[in-house]
mmCIF file of C-alpha atoms in Angstrom:
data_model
loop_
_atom_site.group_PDB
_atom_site.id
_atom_site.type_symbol
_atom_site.label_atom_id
_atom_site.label_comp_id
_atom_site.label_asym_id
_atom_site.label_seq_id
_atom_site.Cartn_x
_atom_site.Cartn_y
_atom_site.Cartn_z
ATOM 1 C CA UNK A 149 27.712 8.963 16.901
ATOM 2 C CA UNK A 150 27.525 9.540 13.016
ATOM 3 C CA UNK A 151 27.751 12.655 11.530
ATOM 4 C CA UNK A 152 24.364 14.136 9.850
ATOM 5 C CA UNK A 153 24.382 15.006 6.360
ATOM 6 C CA UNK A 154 21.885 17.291 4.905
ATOM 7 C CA UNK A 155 20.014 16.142 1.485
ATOM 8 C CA UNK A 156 17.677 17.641 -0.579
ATOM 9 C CA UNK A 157 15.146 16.321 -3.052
ATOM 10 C CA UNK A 158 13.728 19.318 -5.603
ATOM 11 C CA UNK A 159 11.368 18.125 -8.297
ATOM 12 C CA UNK A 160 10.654 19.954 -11.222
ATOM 13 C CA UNK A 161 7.965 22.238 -10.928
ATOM 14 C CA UNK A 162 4.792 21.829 -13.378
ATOM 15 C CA UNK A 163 5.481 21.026 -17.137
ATOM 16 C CA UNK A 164 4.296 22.267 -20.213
ATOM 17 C CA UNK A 165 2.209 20.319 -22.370
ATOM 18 C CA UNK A 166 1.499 22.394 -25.257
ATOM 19 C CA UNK A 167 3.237 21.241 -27.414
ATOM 20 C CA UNK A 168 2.850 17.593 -28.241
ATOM 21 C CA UNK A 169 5.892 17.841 -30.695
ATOM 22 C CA UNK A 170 8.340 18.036 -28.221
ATOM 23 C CA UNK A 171 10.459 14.735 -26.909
ATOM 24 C CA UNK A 172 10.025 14.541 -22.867
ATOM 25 C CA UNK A 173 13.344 16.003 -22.240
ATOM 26 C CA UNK A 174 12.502 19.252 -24.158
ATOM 27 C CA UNK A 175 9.190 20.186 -22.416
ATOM 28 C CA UNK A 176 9.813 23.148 -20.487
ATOM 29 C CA UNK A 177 7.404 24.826 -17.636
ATOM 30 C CA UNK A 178 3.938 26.377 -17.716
ATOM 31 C CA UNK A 179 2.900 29.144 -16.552
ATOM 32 C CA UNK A 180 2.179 28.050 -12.922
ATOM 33 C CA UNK A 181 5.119 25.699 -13.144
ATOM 34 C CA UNK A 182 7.239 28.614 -12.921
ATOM 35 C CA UNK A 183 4.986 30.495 -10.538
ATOM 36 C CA UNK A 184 5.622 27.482 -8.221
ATOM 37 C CA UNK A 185 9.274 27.878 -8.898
ATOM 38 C CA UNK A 186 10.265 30.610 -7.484
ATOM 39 C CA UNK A 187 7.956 30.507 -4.831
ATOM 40 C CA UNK A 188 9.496 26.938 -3.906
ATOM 41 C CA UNK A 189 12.819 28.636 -4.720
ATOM 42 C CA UNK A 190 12.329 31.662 -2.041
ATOM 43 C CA UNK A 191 11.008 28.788 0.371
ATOM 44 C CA UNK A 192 14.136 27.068 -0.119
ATOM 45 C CA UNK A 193 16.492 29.965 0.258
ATOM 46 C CA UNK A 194 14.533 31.096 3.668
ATOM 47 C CA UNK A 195 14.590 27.299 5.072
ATOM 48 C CA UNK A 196 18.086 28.347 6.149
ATOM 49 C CA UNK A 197 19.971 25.291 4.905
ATOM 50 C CA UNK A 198 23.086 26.465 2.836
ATOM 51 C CA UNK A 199 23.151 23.685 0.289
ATOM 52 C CA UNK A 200 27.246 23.207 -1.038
ATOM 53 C CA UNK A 201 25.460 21.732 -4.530
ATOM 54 C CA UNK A 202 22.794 20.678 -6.773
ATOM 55 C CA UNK A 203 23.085 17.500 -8.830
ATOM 56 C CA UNK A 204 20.420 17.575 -11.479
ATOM 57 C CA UNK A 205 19.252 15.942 -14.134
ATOM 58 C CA UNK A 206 19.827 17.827 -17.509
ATOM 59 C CA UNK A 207 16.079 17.795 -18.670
ATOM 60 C CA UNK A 208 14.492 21.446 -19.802
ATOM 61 C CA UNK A 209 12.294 21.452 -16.964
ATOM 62 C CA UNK A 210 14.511 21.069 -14.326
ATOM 63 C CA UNK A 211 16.905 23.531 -15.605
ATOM 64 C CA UNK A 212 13.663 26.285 -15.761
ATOM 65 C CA UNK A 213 12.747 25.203 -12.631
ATOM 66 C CA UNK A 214 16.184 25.743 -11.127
ATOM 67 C CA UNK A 215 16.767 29.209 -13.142
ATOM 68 C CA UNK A 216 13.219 30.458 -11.491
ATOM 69 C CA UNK A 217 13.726 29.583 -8.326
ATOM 70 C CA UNK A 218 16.808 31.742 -8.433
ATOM 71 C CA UNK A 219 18.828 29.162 -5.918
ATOM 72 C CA UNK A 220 22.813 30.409 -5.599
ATOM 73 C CA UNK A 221 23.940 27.021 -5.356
ATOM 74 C CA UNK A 222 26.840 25.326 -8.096
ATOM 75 C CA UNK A 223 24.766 23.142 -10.587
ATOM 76 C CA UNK A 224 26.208 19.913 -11.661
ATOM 77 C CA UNK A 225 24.001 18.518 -14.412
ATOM 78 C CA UNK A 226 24.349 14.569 -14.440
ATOM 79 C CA UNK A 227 22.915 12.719 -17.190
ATOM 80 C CA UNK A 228 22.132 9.548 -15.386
ATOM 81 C CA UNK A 229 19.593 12.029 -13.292
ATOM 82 C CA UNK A 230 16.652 12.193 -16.088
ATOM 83 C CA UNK A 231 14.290 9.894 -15.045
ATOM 84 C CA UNK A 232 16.342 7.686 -12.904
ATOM 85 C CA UNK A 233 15.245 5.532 -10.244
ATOM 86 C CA UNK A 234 16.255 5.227 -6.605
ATOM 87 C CA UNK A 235 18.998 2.803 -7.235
ATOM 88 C CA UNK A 236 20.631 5.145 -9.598
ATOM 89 C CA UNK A 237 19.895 8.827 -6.955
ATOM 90 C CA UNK A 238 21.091 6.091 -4.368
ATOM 91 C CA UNK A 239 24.558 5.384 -6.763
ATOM 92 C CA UNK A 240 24.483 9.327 -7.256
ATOM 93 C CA UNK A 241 25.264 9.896 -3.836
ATOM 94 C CA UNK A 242 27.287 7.194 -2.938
ATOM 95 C CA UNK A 243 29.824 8.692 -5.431
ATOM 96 C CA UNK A 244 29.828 12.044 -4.171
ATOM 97 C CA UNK A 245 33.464 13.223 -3.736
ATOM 98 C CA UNK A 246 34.828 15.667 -1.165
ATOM 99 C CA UNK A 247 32.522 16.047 2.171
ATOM 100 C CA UNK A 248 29.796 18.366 1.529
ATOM 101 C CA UNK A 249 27.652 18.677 4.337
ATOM 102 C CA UNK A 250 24.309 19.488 2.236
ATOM 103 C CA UNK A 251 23.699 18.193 -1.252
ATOM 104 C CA UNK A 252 20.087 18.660 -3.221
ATOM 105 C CA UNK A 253 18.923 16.375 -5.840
ATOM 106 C CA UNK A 254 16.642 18.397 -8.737
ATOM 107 C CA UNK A 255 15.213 15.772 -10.763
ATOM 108 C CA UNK A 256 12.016 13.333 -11.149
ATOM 109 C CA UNK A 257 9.609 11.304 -9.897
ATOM 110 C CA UNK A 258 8.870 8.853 -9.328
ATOM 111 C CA UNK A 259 12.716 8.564 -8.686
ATOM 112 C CA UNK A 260 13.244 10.880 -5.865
ATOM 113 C CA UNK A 261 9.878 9.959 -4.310
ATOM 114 C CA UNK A 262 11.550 6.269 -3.797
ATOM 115 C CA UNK A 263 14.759 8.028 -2.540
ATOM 116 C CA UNK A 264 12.840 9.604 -0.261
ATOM 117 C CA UNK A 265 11.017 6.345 1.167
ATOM 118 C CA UNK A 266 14.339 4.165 0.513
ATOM 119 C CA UNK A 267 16.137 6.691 2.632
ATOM 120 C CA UNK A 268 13.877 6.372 5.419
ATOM 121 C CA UNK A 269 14.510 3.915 8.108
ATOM 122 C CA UNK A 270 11.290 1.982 9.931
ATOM 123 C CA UNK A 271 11.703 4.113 12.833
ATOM 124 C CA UNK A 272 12.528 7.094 11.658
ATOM 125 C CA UNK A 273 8.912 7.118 9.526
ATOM 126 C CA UNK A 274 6.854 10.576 11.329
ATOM 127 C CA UNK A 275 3.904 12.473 9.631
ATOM 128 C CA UNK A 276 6.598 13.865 7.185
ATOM 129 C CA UNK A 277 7.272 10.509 5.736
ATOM 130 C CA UNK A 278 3.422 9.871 5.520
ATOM 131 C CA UNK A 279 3.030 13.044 3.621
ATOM 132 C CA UNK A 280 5.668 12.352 0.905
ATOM 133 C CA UNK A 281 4.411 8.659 0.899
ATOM 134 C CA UNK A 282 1.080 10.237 -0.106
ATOM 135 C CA UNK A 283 2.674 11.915 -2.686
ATOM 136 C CA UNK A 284 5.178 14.100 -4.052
ATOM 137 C CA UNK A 285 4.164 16.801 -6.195
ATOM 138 C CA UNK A 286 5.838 18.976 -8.648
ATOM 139 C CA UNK A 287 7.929 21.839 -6.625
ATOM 140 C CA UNK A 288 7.775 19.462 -4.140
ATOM 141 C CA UNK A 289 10.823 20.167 -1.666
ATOM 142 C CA UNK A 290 11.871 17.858 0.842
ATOM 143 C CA UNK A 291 14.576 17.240 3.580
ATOM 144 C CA UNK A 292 16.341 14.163 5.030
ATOM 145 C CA UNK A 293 19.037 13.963 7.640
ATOM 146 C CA UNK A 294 21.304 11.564 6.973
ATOM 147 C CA UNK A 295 22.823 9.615 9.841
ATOM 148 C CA UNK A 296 26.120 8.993 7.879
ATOM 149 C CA UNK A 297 29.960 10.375 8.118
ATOM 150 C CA UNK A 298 30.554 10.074 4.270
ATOM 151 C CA UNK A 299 28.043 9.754 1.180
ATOM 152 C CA UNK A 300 29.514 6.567 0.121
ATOM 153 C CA UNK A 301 27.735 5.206 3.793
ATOM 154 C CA UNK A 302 24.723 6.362 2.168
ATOM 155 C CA UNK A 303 22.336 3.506 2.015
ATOM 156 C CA UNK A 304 18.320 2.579 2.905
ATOM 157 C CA UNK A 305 17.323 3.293 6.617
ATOM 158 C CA UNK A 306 20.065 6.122 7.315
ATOM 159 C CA UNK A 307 17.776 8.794 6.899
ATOM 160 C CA UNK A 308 14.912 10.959 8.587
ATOM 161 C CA UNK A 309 12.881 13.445 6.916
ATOM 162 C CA UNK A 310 13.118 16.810 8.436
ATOM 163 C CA UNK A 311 11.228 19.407 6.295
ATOM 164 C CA UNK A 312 8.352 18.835 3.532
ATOM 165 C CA UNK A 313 6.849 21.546 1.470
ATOM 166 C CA UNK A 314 4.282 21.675 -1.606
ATOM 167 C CA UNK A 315 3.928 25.084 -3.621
ATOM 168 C CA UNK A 316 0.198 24.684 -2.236
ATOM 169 C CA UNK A 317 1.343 24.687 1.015
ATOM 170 C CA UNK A 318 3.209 28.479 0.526
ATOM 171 C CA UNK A 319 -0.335 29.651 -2.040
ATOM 172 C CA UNK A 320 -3.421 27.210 -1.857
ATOM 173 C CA UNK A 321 -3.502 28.553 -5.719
ATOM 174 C CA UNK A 322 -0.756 26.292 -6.319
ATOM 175 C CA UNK A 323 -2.707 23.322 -5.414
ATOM 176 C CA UNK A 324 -4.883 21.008 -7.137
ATOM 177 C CA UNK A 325 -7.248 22.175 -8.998
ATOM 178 C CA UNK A 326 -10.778 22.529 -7.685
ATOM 179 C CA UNK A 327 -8.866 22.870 -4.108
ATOM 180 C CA UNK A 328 -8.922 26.659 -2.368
#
């Protein structure tokens, strides 16, 4: 029987749009993006996962949303992260070195939305996988176990997802607008 790693797929919380000046990379976080921050953040920390590292994309919205949250996990910012797809998340973790049990992604979707559904084998879907198939919504946090002894085995169908949570679901504030 494999081994189960842990993974876990942050996105950034909501972004600012002020200022229509700024290149996509540069827009930081709004007010209630980093309200939903650290609320996703405390979530995170009281899941009761102990993540060995982040690997995040290097965007200024990611890096707000990981600095409120206030996560104590090392931070590897990887430049192939911004934006990138689920082949590249999927080559992310397949290079992984050492054997870290848990690993979270930070970064974008749609990207780690696809990861999510890539990840997920035909019978492993559950009401989890319908709920991130719905949609995945900034400071969303999700987690998959990973039916796999090493990261490189880490391909489509290996994983289940465990754990889903929306900053609505922790303050209906947080949600959509119009939506108490």
């Amino acid at each position: 029987m494999a081994k189960v790693k842990r993974l876990g797929l942050f996105r950034h919380a909501k972004s600012d749009w002020d200022d229509m000046s700024l290149r996509d990379f540069d827009r930081g976080l709004n007010a209630r993006g980093r309200r939903g921050a650290a609320l996703m953040g405390r979530h995170i920390s009281e899941y009761g996962a102990k993540w060995d590292r982040v690997l995040a994309s290097p965007a200024k919205r990611i890096r707000l949303t990981l600095e409120s949250s206030a996560l104590a996990v090392p931070v590897e910012f990887v430049d192939a992260a911004y934006l990138a797809d689920s082949t590249t998340l999927m080559g992310m973790l397949t290079a992984i070195e050492g054997d870290p049990a848990a690993v979270m992604l930070a970064g974008h979707n749609p990207g780690l939305q696809e990861l999510a559904l890539d990840l997920v084998g035909a019978t492993n879907e559950n009401a989890l996988f319908s709920e991130v198939l719905a949609k995945f919504p900034t400071a969303g946090f999700a987690v998959l176990d990973l039916a796999i002894d090493n990261w490189a085995d880490c391909a489509p169908g290996c994983g289940r997802i465990v754990h889903f949570a929306r900053p609505r679901d922790l303050d209906p504030e947080l949600g959509p607008l119009g939506v108490s």
